[in-house]
Tab-separated table of C-alpha atoms in Angstrom:
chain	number	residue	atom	x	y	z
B	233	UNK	CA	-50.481	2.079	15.966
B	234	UNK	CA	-53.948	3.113	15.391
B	235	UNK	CA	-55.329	-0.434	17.242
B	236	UNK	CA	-52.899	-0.404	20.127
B	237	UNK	CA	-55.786	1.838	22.687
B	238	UNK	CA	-57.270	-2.196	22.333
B	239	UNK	CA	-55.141	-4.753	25.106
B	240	UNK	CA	-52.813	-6.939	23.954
B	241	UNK	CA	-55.082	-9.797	26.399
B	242	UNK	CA	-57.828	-9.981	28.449
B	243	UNK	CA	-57.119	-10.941	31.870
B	244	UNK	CA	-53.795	-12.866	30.358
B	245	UNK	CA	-56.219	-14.599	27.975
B	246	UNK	CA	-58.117	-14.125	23.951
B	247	UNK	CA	-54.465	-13.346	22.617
B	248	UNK	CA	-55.348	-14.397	19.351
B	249	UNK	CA	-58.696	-12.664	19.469
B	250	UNK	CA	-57.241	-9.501	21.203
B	251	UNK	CA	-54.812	-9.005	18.225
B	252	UNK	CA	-57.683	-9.675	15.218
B	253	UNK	CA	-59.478	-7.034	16.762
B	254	UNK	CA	-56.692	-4.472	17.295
B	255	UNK	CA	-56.009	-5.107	13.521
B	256	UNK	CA	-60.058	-4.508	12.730
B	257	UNK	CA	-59.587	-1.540	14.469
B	258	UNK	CA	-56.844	-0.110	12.216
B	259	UNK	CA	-58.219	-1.065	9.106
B	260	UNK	CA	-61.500	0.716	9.792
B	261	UNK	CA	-59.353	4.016	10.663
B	262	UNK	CA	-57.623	3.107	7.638
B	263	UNK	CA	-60.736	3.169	5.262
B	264	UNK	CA	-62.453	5.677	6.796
B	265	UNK	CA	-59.721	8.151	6.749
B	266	UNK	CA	-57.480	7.045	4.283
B	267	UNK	CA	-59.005	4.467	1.827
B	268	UNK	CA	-58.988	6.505	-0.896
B	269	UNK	CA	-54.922	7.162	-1.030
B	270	UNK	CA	-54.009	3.405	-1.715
B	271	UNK	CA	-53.512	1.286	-4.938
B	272	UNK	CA	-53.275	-2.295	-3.117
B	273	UNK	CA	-53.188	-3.093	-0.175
B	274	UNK	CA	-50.558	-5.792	1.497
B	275	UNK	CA	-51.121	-7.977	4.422
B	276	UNK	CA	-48.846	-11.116	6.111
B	277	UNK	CA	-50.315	-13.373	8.683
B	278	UNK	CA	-53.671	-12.054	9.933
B	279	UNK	CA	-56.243	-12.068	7.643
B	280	UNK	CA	-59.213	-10.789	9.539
B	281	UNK	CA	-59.088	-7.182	7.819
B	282	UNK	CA	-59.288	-8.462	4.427
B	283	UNK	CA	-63.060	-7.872	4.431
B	284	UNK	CA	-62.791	-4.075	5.832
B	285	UNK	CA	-60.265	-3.394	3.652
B	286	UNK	CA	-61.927	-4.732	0.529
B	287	UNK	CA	-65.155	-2.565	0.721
B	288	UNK	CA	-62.400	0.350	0.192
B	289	UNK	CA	-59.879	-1.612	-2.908
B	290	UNK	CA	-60.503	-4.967	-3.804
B	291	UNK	CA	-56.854	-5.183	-4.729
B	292	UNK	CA	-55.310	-6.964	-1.905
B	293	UNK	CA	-51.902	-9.135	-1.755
B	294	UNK	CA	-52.361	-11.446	1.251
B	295	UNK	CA	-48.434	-13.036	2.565
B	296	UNK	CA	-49.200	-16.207	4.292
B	297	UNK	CA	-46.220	-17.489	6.277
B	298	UNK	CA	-47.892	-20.081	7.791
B	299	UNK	CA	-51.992	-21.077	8.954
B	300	UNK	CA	-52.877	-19.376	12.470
B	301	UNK	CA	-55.244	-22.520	13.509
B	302	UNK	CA	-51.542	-24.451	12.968
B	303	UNK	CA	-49.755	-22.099	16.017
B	304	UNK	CA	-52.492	-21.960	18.645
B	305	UNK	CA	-52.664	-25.573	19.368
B	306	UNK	CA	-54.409	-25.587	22.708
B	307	UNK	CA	-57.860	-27.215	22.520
B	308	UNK	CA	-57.960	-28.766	25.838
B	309	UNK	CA	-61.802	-27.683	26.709
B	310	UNK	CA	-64.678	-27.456	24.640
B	311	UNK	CA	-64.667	-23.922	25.182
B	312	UNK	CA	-61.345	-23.485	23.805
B	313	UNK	CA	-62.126	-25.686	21.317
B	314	UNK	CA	-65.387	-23.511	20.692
B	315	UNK	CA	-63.262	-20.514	20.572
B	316	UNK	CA	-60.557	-21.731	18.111
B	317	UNK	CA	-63.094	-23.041	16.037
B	318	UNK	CA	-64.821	-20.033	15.072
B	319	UNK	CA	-61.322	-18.420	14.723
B	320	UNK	CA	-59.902	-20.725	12.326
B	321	UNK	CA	-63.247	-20.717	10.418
B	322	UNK	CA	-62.876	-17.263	10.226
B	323	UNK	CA	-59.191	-16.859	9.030
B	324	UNK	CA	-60.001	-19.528	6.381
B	325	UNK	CA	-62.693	-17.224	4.819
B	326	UNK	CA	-60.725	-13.831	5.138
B	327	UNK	CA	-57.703	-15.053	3.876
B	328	UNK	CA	-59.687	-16.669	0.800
B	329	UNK	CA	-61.138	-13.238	0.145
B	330	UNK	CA	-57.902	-11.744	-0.772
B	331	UNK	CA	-57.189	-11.152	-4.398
B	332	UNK	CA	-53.697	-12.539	-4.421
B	333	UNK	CA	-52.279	-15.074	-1.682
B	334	UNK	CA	-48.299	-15.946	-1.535
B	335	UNK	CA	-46.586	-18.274	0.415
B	336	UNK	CA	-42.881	-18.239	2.194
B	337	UNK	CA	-41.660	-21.785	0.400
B	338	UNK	CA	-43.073	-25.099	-1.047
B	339	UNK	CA	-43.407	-26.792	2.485
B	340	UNK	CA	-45.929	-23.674	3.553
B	341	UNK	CA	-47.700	-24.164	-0.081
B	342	UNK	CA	-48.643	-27.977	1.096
B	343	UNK	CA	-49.659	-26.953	4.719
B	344	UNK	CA	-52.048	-24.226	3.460
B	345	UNK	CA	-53.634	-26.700	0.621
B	346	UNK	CA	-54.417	-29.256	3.771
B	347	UNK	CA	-55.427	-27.354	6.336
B	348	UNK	CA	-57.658	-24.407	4.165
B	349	UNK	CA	-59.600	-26.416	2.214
B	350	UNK	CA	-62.529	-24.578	1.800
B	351	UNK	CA	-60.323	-21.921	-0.057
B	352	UNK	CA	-57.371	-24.413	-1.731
B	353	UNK	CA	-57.701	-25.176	-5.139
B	354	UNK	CA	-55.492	-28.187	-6.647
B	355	UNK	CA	-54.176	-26.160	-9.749
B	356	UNK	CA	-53.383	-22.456	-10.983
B	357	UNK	CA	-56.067	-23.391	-13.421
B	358	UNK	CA	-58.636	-23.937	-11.126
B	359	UNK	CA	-57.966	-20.974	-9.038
B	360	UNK	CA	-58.133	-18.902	-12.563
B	361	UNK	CA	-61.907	-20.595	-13.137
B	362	UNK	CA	-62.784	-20.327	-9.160
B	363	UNK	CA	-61.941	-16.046	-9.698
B	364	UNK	CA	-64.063	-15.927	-12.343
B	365	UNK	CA	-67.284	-16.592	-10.338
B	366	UNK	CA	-69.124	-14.208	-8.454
B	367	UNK	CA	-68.351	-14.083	-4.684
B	368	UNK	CA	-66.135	-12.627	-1.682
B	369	UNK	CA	-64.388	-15.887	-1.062
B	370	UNK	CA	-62.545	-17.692	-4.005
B	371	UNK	CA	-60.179	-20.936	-4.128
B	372	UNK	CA	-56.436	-20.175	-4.842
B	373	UNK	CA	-53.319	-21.676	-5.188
B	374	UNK	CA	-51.255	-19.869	-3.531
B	375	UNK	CA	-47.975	-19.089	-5.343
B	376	UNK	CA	-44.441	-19.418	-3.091
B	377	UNK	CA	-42.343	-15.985	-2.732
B	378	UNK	CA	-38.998	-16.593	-0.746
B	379	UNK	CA	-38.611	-14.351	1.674
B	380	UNK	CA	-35.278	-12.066	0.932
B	381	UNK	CA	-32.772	-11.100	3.523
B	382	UNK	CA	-31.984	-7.102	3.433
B	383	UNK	CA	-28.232	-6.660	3.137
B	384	UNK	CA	-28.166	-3.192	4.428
B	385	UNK	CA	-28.973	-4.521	7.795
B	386	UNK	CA	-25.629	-6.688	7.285
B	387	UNK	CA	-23.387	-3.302	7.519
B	388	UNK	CA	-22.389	-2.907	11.055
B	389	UNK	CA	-23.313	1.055	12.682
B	390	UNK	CA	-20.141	3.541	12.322
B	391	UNK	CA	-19.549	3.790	16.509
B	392	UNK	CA	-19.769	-0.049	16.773
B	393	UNK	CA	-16.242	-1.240	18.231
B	394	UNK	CA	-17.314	-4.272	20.503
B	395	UNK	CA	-15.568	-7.766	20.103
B	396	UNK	CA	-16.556	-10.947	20.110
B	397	UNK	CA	-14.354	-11.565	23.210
B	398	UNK	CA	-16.958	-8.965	25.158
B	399	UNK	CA	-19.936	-10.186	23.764
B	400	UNK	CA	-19.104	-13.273	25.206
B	401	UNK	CA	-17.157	-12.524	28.047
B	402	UNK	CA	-14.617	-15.316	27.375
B	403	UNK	CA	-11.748	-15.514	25.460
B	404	UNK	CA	-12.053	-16.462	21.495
B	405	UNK	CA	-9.506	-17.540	19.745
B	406	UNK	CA	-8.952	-18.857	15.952
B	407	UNK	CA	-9.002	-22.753	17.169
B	408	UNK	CA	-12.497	-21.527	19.284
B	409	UNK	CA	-15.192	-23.916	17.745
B	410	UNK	CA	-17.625	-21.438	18.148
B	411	UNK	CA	-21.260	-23.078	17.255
B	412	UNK	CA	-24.198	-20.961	17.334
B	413	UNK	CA	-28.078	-21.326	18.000
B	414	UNK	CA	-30.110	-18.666	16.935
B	415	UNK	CA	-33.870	-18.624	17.791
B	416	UNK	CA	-36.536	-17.210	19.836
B	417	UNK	CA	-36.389	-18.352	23.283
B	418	UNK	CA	-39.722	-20.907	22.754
B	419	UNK	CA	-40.366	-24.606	22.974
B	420	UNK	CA	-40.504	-25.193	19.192
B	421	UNK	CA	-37.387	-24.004	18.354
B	422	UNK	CA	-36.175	-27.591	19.721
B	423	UNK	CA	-32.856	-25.206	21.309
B	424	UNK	CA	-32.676	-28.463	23.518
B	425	UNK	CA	-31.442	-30.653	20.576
B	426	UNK	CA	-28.306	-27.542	20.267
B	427	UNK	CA	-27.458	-28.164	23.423
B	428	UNK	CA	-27.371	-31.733	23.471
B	429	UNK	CA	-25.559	-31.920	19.908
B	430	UNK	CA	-22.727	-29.656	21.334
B	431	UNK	CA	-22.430	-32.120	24.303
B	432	UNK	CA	-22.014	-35.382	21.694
B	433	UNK	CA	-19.739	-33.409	19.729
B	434	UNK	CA	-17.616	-32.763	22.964
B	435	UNK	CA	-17.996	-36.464	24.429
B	436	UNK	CA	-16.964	-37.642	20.871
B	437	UNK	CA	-14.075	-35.183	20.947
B	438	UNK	CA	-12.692	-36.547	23.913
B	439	UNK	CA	-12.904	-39.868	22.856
B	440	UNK	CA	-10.818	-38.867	19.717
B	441	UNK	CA	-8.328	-36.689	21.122
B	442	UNK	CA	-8.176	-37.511	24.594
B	443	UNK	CA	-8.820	-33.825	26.006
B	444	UNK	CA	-11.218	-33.529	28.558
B	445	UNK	CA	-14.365	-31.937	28.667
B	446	UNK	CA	-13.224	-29.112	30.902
B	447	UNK	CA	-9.973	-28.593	28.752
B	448	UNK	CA	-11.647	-28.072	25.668
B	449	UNK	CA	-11.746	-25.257	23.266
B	450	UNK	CA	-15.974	-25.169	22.576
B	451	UNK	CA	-18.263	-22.545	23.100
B	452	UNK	CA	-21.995	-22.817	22.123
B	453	UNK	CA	-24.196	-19.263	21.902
B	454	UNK	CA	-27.528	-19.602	22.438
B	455	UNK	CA	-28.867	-16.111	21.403
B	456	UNK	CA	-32.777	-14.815	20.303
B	457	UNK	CA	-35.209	-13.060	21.369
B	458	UNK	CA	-36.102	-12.570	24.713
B	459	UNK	CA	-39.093	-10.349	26.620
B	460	UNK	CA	-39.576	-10.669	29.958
B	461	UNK	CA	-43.615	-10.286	29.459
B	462	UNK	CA	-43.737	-13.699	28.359
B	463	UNK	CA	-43.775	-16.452	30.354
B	464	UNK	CA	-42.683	-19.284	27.605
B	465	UNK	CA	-39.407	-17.117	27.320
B	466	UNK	CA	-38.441	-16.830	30.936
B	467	UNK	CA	-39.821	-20.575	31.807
B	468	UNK	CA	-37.399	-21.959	28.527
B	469	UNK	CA	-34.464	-19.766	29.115
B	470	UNK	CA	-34.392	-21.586	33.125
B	471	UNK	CA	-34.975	-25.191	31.002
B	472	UNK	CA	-32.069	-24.215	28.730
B	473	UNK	CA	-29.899	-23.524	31.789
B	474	UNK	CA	-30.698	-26.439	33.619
B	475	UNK	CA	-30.370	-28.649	30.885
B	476	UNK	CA	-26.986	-27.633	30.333
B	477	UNK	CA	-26.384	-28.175	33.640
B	478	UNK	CA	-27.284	-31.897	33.349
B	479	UNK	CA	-25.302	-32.419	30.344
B	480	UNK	CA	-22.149	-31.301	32.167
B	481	UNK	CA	-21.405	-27.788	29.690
B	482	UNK	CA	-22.671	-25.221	31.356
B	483	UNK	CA	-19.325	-23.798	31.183
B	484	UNK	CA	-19.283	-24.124	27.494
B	485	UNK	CA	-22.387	-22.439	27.068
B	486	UNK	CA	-23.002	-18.524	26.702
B	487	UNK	CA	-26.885	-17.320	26.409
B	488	UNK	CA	-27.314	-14.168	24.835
B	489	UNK	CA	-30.821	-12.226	25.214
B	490	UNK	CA	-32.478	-10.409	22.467
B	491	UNK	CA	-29.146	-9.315	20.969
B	492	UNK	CA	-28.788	-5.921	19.250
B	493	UNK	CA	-28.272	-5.813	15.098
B	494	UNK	CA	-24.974	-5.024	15.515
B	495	UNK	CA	-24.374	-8.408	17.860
B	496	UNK	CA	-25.856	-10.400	15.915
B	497	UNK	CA	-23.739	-9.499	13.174
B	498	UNK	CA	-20.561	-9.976	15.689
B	499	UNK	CA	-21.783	-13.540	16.360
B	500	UNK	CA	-22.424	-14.491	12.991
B	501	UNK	CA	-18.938	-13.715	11.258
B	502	UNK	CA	-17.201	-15.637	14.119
B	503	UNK	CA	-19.649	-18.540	13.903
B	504	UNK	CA	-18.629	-21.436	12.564
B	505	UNK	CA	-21.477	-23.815	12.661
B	506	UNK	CA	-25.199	-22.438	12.983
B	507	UNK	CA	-27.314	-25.169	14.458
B	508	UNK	CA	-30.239	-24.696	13.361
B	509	UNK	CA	-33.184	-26.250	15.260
B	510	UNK	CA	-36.559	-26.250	14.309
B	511	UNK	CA	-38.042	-28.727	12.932
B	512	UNK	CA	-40.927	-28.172	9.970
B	513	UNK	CA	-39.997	-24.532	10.042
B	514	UNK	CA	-41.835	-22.635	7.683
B	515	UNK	CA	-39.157	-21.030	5.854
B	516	UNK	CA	-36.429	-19.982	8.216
B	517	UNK	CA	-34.721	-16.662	7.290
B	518	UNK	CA	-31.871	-16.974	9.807
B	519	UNK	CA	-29.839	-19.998	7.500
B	520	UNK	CA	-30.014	-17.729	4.946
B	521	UNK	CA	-28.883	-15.039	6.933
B	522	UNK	CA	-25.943	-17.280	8.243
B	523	UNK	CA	-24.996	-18.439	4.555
B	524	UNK	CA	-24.971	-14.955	3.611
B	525	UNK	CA	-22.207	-14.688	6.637
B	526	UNK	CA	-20.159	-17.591	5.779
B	527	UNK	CA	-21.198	-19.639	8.161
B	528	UNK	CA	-21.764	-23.754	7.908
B	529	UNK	CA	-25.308	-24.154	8.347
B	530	UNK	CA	-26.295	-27.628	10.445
B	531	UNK	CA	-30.498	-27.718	9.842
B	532	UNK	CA	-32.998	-30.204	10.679
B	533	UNK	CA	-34.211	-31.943	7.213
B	534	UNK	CA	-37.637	-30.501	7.099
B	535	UNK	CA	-39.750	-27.452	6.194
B	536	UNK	CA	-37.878	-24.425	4.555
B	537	UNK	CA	-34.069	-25.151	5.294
B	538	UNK	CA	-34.615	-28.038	2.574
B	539	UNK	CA	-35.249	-25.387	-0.129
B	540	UNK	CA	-32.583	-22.814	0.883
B	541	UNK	CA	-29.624	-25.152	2.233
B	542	UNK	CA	-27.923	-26.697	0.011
B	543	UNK	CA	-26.603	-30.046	1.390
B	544	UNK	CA	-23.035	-30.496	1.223
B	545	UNK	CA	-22.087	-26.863	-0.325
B	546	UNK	CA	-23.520	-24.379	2.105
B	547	UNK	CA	-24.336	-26.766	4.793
B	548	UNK	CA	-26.269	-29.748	6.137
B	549	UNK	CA	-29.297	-31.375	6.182
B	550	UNK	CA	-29.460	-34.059	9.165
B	551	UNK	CA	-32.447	-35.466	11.115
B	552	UNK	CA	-33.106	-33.887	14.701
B	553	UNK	CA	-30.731	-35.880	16.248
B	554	UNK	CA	-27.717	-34.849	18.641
B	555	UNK	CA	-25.097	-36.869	16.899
C-alpha cells in the first residue's frame, strides 16, 4: 500500500517500470521505518527491492515463479528494446542478490538456468562455492518449492445457497457433460484450443450417437478473471465469443467473469473435465485445485501440469490439440 501514491502507467505505458518503482518505494518506507522489526524478508516475482532491503537484513528468500524479461515480450523498436534491456539486466542482478532463490516446479528451474545466466550456477555445489565469495550478486541454483493450494478457501461461506443451475442460467442435470476452462481472460491461456476441443468432442458425438449438435446435453464454462481496465481482457473475451460463434456452440457455451470464491467452488464440484490450456505454464495451481475437487483434469503436456498430473489416474496429459 505504501507505493500505490506512484501510477500504475504513464500515459498507458512503463507498466513494468511503473510497478518496480512502486515496489522501491515501499521497501524504502519499509527500512526506514520498520527495518529493524524483521528476521527475513520474503519476496515472489519482482526483484528490484532486493538491494533496499538488504542494506536493512541480508536474509532474504526470493520466490521466482517465472523470469520477468520471459512475460514482456514486446521489443518491436529499439527503444523498447533499449528499455527492456536495462530491465531485464536489472532483474537478473537483484534477483541474484537474494540469499535464497526458490522456484514453482522443475520446468521454471530450467527456464531460470537459461535465461539468468549471469546468476545460474550448474550445481548446488557451485552455488555453495559462488556464496562463499565476497560480493552482492552470487550464482545459485535455485531449489523448486511447489506451490500448495489452501484448503480453507475450499469451504464454501455459511449464507452461500446458489446452484449451479443459477450460476449458469441453464438447466444441469446428472447426464450434463459439464467441461470447464478456467483461466485469466488473456491470449496465452490458449482458451481458444477449449473451445475448439468442446466443438470436436460434440462433432464426434454426433457422429457416434447420431444426436445433433443442437440436441445435445454439453455445456462448456469459460470462467477467470476479468477487469474491465484492461484491454487484453475485454479484446479476448469478444474473440472468445466470436469464435464460438464460428464453431457453431455458442449455445453450448457459458462465460463467467471474475467469479466469486464461492462460484468457483460451485463450478468445480460439478465439473467433470477441466481443460486446461496453457501451454509451458509455469506451474499451474488451478489442476491442482481441480484434482483436489474431483475433477478429470485434460492439460497440455508441458510446463508444470507434467509434474502435478498424473497421467491416467488424476487426469491427462495430451498435446494442444482439439481432438
Amino acid at each position: 500500500m505504501r507505493g500505490n501514491y506512484f501510477p500504475r502507467t504513464i500515459f498507458g505505458r512503463f507498466i513494468a517500470l511503473c510497478a518496480y518503482i512502486r515496489m522501491l518505494l515501499c521497501a524504502i518506507w519499509l527500512v526506514l521505518f520498520m527495518g529493524g522489526e524483521y528476521d527475513y524478508f520474503i519476496l515472489d516475482q519482482v526483484s528490484f527491492p532486493i538491494p533496499i532491503l538488504k542494506w536493512s537484513n541480508p536474509k532474504i528468500l526470493f520466490y521466482c515463479h517465472y523470469p520477468d524479461k520471459l512475460l514482456s515480450t514486446q521489443r518491436s523498436s529499439p527503444l523498447m528494446k533499449f528499455y527492456r534491456y536495462f530491465l531485464d539486466l536489472m532483474e537478473e542482478l537483484t534477483t541474484g542478490m537474494a540469499q535464497v532463490i526458490v522456484v514453482n516446479s522443475q520446468f521454471t528451474q530450467r527456464v531460470f538456468q537459461q535465461n539468468f545466466p549471469i546468476i545460474s550456477a550448474d550445481t548446488k555445489k557451485d552455488e555453495d562455492l559462488a556464496k562463499n565469495k565476497s560480493g552482492w550478486v552470487t550464482k545459485h541454483f535455485p531449489q523448486i518449492l511447489y506451490p500448495a493450494i489452501n484448503l480453507k478457501v475450499f469451504d464454501k461461506s455459511a449464507d452461500f445457497n446458489s446452484t449451479i443451475e443459477e450460476l449458469l442460467g441453464r438447466k444441469i442435470t446428472k447426464s450434463t457433460s459439464l467441461l470447464t476452462s478456467l483461466n485469466r481472460y488473456e491470449r496465452k491461456k490458449n482458451i481458444p484450443l477449449a473451445l475448439k476441443a468442446c466443438a470436436d468432442f460434440m462433432q464426434r458425438s454426433e457422429k457416434q450417437s447420431g444426436v445433433k449438435l443442437e440436441d445435445q446435453d454439453t455445456v462448456l464454462v469459460v470462467a477467470g478473471g476479468w477487469d474491465p481496465r484492461v484491454a487484453e481482457n475485454v479484446e479476448h473475451e469478444k474473440e472468445l465469443r466470436a469464435l464460438a460463434k464460428e464453431l457453431k456452440i455458442t449455445d453450448n457455451v457459458v462465460f463467467l467473469k471474475s467469479i466469486s470464491n464461492d462460484q468457483r467452488l460451485l463450478l468445480l464440484e460439478n465439473t467433470k473435465v477441466l481443460l486446461y490450456t496453457p501451454e509451458n505454464e509455469h506451474f499451474g495451481i488451478v489442476p491442482v485445485e481441480a484434482m483436489h475437487m474431483g475433477c478429470i483434469v485434460m492439460a497440455c503436456n508441458s510446463g508444470g501440469p507434467l509434474e502435478s498430473v498424473a497421467h491416467g489416474e488424476t487426469g491427462y496429459l495430451q498435446p494442444p490439440k482439439p481432438a
